[in-house]
mmCIF file with all atom_site columns, C-alpha atoms in Angstrom:
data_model
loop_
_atom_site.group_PDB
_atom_site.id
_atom_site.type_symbol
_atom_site.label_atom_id
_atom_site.label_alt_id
_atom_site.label_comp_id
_atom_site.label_asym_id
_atom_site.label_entity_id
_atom_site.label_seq_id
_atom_site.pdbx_PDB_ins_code
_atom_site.Cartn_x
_atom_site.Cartn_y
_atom_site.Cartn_z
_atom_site.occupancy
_atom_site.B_iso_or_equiv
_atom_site.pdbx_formal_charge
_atom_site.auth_seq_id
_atom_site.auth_comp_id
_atom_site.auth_asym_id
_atom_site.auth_atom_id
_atom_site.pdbx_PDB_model_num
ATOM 1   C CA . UNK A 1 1   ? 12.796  21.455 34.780  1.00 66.00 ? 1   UNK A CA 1
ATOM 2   C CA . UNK A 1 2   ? 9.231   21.392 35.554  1.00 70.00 ? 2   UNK A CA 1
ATOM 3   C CA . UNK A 1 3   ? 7.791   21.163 32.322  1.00 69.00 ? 3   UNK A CA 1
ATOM 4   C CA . UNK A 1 4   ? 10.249  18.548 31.422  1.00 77.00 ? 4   UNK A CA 1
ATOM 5   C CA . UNK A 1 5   ? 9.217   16.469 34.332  1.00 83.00 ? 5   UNK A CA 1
ATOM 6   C CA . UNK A 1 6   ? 5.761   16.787 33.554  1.00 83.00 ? 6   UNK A CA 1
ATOM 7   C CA . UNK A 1 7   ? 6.316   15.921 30.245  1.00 82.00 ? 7   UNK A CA 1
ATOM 8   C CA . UNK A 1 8   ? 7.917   12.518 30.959  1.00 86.00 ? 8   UNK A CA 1
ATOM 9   C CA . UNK A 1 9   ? 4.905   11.904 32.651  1.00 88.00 ? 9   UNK A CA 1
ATOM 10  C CA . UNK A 1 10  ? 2.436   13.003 30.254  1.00 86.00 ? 10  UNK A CA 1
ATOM 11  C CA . UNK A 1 11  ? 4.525   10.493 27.803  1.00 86.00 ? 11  UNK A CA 1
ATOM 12  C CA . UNK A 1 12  ? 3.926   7.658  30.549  1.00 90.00 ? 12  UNK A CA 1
ATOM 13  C CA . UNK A 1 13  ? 0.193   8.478  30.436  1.00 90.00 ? 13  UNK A CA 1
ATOM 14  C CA . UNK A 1 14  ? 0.058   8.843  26.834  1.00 87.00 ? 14  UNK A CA 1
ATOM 15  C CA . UNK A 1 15  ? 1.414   5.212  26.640  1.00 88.00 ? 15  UNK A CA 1
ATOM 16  C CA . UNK A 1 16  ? -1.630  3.981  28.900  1.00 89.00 ? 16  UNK A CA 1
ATOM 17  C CA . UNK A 1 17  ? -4.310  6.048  27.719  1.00 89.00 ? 17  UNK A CA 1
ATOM 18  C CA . UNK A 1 18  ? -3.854  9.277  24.921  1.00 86.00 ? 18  UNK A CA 1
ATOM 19  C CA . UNK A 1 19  ? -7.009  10.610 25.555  1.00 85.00 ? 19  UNK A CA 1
ATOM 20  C CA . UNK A 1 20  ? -6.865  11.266 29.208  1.00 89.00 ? 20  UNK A CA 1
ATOM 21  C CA . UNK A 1 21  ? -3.177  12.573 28.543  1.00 88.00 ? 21  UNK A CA 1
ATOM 22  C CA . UNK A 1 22  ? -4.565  14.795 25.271  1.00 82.00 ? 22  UNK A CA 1
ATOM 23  C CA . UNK A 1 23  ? -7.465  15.733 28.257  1.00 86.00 ? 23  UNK A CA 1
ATOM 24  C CA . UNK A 1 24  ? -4.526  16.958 30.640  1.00 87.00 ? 24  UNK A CA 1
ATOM 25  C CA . UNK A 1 25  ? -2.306  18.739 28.198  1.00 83.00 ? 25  UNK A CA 1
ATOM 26  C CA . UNK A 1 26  ? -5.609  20.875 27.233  1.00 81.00 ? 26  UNK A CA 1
ATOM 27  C CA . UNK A 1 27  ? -5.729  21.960 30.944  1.00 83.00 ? 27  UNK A CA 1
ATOM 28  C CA . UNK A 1 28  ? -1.925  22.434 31.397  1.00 81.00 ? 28  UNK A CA 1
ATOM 29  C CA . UNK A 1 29  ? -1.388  26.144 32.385  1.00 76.00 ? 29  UNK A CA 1
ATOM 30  C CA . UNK A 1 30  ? 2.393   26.060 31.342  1.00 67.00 ? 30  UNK A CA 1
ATOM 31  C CA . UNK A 1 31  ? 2.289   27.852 28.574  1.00 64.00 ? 31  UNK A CA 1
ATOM 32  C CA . UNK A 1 32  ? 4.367   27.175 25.991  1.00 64.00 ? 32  UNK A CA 1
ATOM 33  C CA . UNK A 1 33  ? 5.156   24.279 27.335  1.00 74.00 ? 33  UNK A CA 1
ATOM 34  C CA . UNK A 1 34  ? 1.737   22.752 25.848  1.00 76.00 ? 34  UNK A CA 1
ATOM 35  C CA . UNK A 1 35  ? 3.013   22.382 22.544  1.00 77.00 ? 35  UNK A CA 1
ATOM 36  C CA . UNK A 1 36  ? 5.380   19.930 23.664  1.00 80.00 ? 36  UNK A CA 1
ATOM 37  C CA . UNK A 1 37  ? 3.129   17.904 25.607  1.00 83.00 ? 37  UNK A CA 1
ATOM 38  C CA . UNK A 1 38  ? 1.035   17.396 22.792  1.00 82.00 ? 38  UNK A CA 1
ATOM 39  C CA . UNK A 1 39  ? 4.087   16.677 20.645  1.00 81.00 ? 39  UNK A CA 1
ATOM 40  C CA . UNK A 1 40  ? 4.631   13.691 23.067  1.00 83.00 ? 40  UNK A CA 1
ATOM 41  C CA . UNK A 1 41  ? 1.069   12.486 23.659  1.00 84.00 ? 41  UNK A CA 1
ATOM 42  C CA . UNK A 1 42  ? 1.130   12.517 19.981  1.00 81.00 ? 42  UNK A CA 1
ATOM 43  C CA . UNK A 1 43  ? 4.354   10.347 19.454  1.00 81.00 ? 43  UNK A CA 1
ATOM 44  C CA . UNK A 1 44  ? 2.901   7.539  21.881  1.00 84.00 ? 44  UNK A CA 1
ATOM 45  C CA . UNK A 1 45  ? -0.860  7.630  20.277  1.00 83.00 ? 45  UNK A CA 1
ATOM 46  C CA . UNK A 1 46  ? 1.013   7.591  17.081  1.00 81.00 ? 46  UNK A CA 1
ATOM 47  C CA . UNK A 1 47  ? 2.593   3.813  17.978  1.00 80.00 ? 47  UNK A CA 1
ATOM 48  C CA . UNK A 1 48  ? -0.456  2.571  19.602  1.00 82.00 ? 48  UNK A CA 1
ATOM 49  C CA . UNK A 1 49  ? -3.330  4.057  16.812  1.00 85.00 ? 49  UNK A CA 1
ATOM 50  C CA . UNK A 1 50  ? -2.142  6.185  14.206  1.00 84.00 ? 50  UNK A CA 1
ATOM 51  C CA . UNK A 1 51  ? -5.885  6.445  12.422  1.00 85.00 ? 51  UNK A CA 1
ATOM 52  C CA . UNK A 1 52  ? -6.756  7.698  16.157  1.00 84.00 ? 52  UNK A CA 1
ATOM 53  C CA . UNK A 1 53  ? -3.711  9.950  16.744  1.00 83.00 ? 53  UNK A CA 1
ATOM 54  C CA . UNK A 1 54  ? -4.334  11.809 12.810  1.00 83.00 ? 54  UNK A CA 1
ATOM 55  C CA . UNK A 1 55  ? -8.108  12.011 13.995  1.00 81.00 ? 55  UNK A CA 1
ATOM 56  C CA . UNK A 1 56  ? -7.580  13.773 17.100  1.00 79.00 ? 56  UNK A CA 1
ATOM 57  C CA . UNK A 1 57  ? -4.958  16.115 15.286  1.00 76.00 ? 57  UNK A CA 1
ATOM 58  C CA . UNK A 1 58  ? -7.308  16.733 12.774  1.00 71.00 ? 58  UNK A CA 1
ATOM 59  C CA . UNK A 1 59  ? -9.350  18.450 15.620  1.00 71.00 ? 59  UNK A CA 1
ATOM 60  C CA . UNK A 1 60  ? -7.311  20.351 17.301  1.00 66.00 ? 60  UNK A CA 1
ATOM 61  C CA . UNK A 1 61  ? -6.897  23.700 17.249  1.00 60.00 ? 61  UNK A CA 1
ATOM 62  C CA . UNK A 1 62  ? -3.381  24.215 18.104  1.00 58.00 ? 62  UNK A CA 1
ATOM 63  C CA . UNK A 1 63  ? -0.705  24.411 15.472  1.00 54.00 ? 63  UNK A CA 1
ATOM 64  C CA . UNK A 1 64  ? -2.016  20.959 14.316  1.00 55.00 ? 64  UNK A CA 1
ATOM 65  C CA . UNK A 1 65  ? -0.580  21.161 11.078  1.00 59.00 ? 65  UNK A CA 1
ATOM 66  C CA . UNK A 1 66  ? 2.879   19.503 12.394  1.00 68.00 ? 66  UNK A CA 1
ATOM 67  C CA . UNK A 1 67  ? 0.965   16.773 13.990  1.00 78.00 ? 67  UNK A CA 1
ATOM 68  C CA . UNK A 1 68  ? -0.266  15.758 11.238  1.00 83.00 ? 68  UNK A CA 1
ATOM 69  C CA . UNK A 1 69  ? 2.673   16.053 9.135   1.00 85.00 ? 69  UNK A CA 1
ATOM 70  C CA . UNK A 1 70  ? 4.668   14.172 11.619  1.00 83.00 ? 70  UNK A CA 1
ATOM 71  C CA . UNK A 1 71  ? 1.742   11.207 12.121  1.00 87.00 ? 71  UNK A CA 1
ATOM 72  C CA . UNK A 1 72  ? 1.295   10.852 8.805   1.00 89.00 ? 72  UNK A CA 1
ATOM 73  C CA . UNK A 1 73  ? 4.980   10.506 8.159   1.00 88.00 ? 73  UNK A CA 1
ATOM 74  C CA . UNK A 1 74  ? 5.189   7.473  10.542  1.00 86.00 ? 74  UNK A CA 1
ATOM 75  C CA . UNK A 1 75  ? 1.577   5.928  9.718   1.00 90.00 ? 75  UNK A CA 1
ATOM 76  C CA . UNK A 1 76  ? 2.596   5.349  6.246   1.00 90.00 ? 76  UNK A CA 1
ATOM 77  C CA . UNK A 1 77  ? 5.807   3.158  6.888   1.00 87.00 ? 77  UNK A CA 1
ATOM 78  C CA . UNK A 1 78  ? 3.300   0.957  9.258   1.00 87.00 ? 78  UNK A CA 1
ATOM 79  C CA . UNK A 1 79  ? 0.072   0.815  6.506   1.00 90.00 ? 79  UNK A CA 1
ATOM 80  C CA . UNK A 1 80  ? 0.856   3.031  4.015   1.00 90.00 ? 80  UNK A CA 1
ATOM 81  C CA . UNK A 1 81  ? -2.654  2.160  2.267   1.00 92.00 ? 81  UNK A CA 1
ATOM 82  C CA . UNK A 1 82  ? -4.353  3.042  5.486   1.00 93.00 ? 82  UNK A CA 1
ATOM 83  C CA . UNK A 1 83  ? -2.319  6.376  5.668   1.00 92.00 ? 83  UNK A CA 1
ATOM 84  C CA . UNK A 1 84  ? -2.514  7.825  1.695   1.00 92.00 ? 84  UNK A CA 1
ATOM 85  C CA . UNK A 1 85  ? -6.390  7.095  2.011   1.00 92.00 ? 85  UNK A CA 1
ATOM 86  C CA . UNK A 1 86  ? -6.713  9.371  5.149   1.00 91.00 ? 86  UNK A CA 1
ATOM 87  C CA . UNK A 1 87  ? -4.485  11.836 3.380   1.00 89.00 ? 87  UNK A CA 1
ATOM 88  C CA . UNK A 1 88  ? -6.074  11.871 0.459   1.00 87.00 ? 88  UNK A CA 1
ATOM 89  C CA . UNK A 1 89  ? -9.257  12.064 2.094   1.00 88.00 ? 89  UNK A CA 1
ATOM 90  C CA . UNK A 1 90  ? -8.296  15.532 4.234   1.00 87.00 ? 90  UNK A CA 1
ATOM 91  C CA . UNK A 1 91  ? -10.197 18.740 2.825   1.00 85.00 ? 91  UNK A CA 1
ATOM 92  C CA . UNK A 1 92  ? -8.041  21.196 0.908   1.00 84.00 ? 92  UNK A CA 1
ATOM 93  C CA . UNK A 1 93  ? -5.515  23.401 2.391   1.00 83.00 ? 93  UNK A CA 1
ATOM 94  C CA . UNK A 1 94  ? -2.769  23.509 4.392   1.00 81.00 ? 94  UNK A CA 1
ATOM 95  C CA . UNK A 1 95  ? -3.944  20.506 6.901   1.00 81.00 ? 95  UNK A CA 1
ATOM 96  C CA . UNK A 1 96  ? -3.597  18.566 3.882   1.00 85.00 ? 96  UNK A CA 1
ATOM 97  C CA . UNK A 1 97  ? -0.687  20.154 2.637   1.00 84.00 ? 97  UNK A CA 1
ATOM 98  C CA . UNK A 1 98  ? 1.103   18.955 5.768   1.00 84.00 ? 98  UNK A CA 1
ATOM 99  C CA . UNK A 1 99  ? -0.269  15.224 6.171   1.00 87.00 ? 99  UNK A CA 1
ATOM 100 C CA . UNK A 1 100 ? 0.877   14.961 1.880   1.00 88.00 ? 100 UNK A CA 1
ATOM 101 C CA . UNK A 1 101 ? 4.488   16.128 3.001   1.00 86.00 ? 101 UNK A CA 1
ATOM 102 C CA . UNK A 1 102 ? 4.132   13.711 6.050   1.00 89.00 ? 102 UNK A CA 1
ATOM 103 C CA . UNK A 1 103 ? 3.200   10.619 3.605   1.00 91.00 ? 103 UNK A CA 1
ATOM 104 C CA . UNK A 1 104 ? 6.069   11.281 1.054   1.00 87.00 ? 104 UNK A CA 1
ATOM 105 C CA . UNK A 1 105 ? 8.982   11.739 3.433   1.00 85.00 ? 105 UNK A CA 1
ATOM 106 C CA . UNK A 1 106 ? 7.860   8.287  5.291   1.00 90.00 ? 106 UNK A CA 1
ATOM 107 C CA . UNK A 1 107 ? 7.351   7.111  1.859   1.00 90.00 ? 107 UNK A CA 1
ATOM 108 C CA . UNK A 1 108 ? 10.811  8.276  0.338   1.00 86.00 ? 108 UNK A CA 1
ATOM 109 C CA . UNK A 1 109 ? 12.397  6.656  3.536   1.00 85.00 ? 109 UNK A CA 1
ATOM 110 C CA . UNK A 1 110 ? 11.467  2.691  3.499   1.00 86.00 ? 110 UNK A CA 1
ATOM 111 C CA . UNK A 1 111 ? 10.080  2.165  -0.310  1.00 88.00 ? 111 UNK A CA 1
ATOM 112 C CA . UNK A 1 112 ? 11.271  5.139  -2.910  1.00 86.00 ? 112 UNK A CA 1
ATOM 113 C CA . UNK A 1 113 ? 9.537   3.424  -5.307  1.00 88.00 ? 113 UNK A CA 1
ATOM 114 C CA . UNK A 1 114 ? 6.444   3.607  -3.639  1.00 90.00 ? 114 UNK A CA 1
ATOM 115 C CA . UNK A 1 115 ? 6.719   7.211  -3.305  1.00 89.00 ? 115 UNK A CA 1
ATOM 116 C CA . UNK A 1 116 ? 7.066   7.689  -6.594  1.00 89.00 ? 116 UNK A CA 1
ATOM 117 C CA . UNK A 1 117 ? 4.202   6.310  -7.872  1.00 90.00 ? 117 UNK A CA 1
ATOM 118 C CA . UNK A 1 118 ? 1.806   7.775  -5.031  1.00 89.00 ? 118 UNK A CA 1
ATOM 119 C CA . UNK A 1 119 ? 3.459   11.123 -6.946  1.00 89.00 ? 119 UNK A CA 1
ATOM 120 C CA . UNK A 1 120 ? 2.792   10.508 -10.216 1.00 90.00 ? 120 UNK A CA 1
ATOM 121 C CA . UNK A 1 121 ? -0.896  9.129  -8.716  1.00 89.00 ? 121 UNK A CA 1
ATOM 122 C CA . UNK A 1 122 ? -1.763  12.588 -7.402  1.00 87.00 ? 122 UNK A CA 1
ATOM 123 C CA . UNK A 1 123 ? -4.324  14.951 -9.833  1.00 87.00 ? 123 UNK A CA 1
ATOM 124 C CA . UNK A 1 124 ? -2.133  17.548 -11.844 1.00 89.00 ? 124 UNK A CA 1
ATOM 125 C CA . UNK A 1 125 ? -1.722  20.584 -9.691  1.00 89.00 ? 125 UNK A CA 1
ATOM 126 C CA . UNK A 1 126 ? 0.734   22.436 -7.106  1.00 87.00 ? 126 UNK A CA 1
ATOM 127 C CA . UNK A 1 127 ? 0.509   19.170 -4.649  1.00 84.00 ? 127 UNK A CA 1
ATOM 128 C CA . UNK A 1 128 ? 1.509   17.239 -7.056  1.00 88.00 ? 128 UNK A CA 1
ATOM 129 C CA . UNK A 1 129 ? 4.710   19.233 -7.875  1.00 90.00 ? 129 UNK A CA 1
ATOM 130 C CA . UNK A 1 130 ? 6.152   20.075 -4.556  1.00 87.00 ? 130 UNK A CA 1
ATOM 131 C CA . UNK A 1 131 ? 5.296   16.001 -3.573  1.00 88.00 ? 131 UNK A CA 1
ATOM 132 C CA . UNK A 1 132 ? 7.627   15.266 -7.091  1.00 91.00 ? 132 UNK A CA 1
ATOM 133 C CA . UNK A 1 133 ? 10.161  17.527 -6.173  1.00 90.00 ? 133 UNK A CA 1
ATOM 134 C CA . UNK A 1 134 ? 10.116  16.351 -2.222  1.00 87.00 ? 134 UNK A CA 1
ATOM 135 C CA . UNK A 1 135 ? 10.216  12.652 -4.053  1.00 89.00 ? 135 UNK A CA 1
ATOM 136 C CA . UNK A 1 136 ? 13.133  13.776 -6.016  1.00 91.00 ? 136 UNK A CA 1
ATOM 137 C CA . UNK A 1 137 ? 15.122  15.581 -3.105  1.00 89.00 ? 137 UNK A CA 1
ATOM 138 C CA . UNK A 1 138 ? 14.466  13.194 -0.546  1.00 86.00 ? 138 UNK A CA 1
ATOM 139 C CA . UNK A 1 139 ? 16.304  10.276 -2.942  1.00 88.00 ? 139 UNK A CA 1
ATOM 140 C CA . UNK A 1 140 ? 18.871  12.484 -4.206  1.00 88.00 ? 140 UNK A CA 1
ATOM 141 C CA . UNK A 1 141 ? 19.907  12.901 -0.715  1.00 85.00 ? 141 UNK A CA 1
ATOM 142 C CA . UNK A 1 142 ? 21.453  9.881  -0.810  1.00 84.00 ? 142 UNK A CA 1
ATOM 143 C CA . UNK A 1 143 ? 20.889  8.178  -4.811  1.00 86.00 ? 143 UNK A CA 1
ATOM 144 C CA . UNK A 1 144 ? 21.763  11.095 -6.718  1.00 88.00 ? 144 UNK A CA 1
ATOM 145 C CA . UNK A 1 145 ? 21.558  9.485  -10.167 1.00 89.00 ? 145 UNK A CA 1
ATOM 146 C CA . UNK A 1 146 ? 18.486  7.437  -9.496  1.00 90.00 ? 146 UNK A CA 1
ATOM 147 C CA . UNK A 1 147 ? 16.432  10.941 -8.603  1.00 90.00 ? 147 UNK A CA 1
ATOM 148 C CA . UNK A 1 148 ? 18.057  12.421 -11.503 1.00 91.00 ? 148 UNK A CA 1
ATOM 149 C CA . UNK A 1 149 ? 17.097  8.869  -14.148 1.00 93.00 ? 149 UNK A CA 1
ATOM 150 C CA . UNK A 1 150 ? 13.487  9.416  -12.507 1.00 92.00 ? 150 UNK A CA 1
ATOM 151 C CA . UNK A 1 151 ? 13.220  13.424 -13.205 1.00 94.00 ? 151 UNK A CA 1
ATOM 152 C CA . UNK A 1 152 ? 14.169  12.593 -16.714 1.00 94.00 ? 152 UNK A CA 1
ATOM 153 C CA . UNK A 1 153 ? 11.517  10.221 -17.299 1.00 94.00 ? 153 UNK A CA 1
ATOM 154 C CA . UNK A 1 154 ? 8.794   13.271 -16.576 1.00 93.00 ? 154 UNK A CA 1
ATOM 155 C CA . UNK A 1 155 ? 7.001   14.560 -18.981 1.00 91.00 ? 155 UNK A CA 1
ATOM 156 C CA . UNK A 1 156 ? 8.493   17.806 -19.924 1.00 93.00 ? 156 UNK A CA 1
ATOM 157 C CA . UNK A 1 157 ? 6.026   20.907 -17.492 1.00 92.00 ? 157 UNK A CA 1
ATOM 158 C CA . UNK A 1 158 ? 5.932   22.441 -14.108 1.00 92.00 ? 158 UNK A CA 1
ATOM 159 C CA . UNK A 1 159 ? 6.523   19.142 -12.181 1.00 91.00 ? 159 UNK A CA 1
ATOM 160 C CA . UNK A 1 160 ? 9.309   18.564 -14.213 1.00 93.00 ? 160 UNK A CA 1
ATOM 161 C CA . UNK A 1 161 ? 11.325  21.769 -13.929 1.00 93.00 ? 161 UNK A CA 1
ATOM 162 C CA . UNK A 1 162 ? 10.116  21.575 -9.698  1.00 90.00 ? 162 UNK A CA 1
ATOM 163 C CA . UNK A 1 163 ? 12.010  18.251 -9.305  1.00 91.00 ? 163 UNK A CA 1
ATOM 164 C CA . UNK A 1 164 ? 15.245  19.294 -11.185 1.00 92.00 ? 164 UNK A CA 1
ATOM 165 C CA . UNK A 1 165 ? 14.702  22.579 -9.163  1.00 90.00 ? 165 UNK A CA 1
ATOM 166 C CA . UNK A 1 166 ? 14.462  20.322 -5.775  1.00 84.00 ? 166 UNK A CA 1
ATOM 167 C CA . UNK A 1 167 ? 17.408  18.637 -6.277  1.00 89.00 ? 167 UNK A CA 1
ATOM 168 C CA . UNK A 1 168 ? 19.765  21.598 -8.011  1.00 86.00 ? 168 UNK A CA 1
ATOM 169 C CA . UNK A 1 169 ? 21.454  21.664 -4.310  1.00 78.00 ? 169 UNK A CA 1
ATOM 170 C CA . UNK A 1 170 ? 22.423  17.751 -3.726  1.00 76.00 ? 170 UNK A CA 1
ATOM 171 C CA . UNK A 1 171 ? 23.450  17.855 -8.005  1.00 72.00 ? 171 UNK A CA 1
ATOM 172 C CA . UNK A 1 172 ? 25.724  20.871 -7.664  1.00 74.00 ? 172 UNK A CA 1
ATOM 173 C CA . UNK A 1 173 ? 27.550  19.719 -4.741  1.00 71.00 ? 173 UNK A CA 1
ATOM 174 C CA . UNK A 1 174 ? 28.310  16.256 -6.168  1.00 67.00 ? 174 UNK A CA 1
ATOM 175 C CA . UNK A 1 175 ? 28.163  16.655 -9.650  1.00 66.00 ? 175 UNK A CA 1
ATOM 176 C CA . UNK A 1 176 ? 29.308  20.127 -10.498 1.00 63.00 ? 176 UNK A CA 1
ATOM 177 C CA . UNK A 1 177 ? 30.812  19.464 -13.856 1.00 62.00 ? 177 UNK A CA 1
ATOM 178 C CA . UNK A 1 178 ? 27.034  18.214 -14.567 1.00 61.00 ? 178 UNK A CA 1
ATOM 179 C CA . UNK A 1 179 ? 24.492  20.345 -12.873 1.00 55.00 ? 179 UNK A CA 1
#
């Protein structure tokens, strides 16, 4: 009860001013509890500034990964531009990792098309794989056959066989005379 009292009104400060509620979560002696207060400060900054929100994740060093992931995620379906650049621009490694999932599920959601080509824009590599397949999965969720018209337009390799992989689930359960 007490951390989810103080947490509604960490969101209310968050609302007014992130910074002094990122300032008070970083003193917060509730333990575990602090994970969740940044979760909300994040979700407000998010709204208000989401170049300020990923730049204050990108700092952190609490399981920041998430954050960024989940920032990203909603930054893109506001100025998707704005949020692939950032992305894009993060070093190597797994904060990266996270922001690229971020960008292609908030992608997949409002413009599939879009998220397809910001796939097929990425350098060959692992990233650009698993953000195919997550393309792929994320559309057969609910457009089977336009996932599975897209993974056959691939060039035969690794991204390829990841995609069809990615969506083997969704395509056996509706289409198991097919898959």
């Amino acid at each position: 009860a007490r951390n989810q009292a103080v947490g509604s009104i960490v969101g209310r400060m968050a609302e007014e001013d992130p910074k002094m509620a990122f300032k008070f979560a970083d003193t917060w002696q509730g333990g575990s509890g602090r994970q969740d207060l940044y979760q909300t400060i994040f979700r407000q900054w998010d709204l208000k500034d989401p170049a300020a929100a990923a730049a204050e994740a990108g700092k952190t060093t609490f399981r920041h990964a998430y954050f960024l992931s989940t920032i990203a995620s909603q930054w893109v379906e506001k100025d998707s531009n704005a949020a692939i650049a950032w992305a894009k621009g993060l070093p190597e490694g797994s904060r990266k990792r996270e922001a690229m999932e971020g960008i292609v599920r908030g992608l997949a959601a409002v413009n599939p098309s879009e998220a397809r080509d910001f796939a097929l824009s990425l350098p060959q590599g692992e990233l650009r794989n698993r953000t195919i397949a997550s393309i792929a999965s994320q559309i057969a969720f609910t457009d089977l056959s336009t996932a599975l018209a897209w993974i056959k337009e691939l060039p035969e390799g690794r991204a390829r066989q990841t995609a069809f992989e990615g969506i083997s689930y969704e395509w056996a359960h509706n289409c198991p005379q097919e898959a």
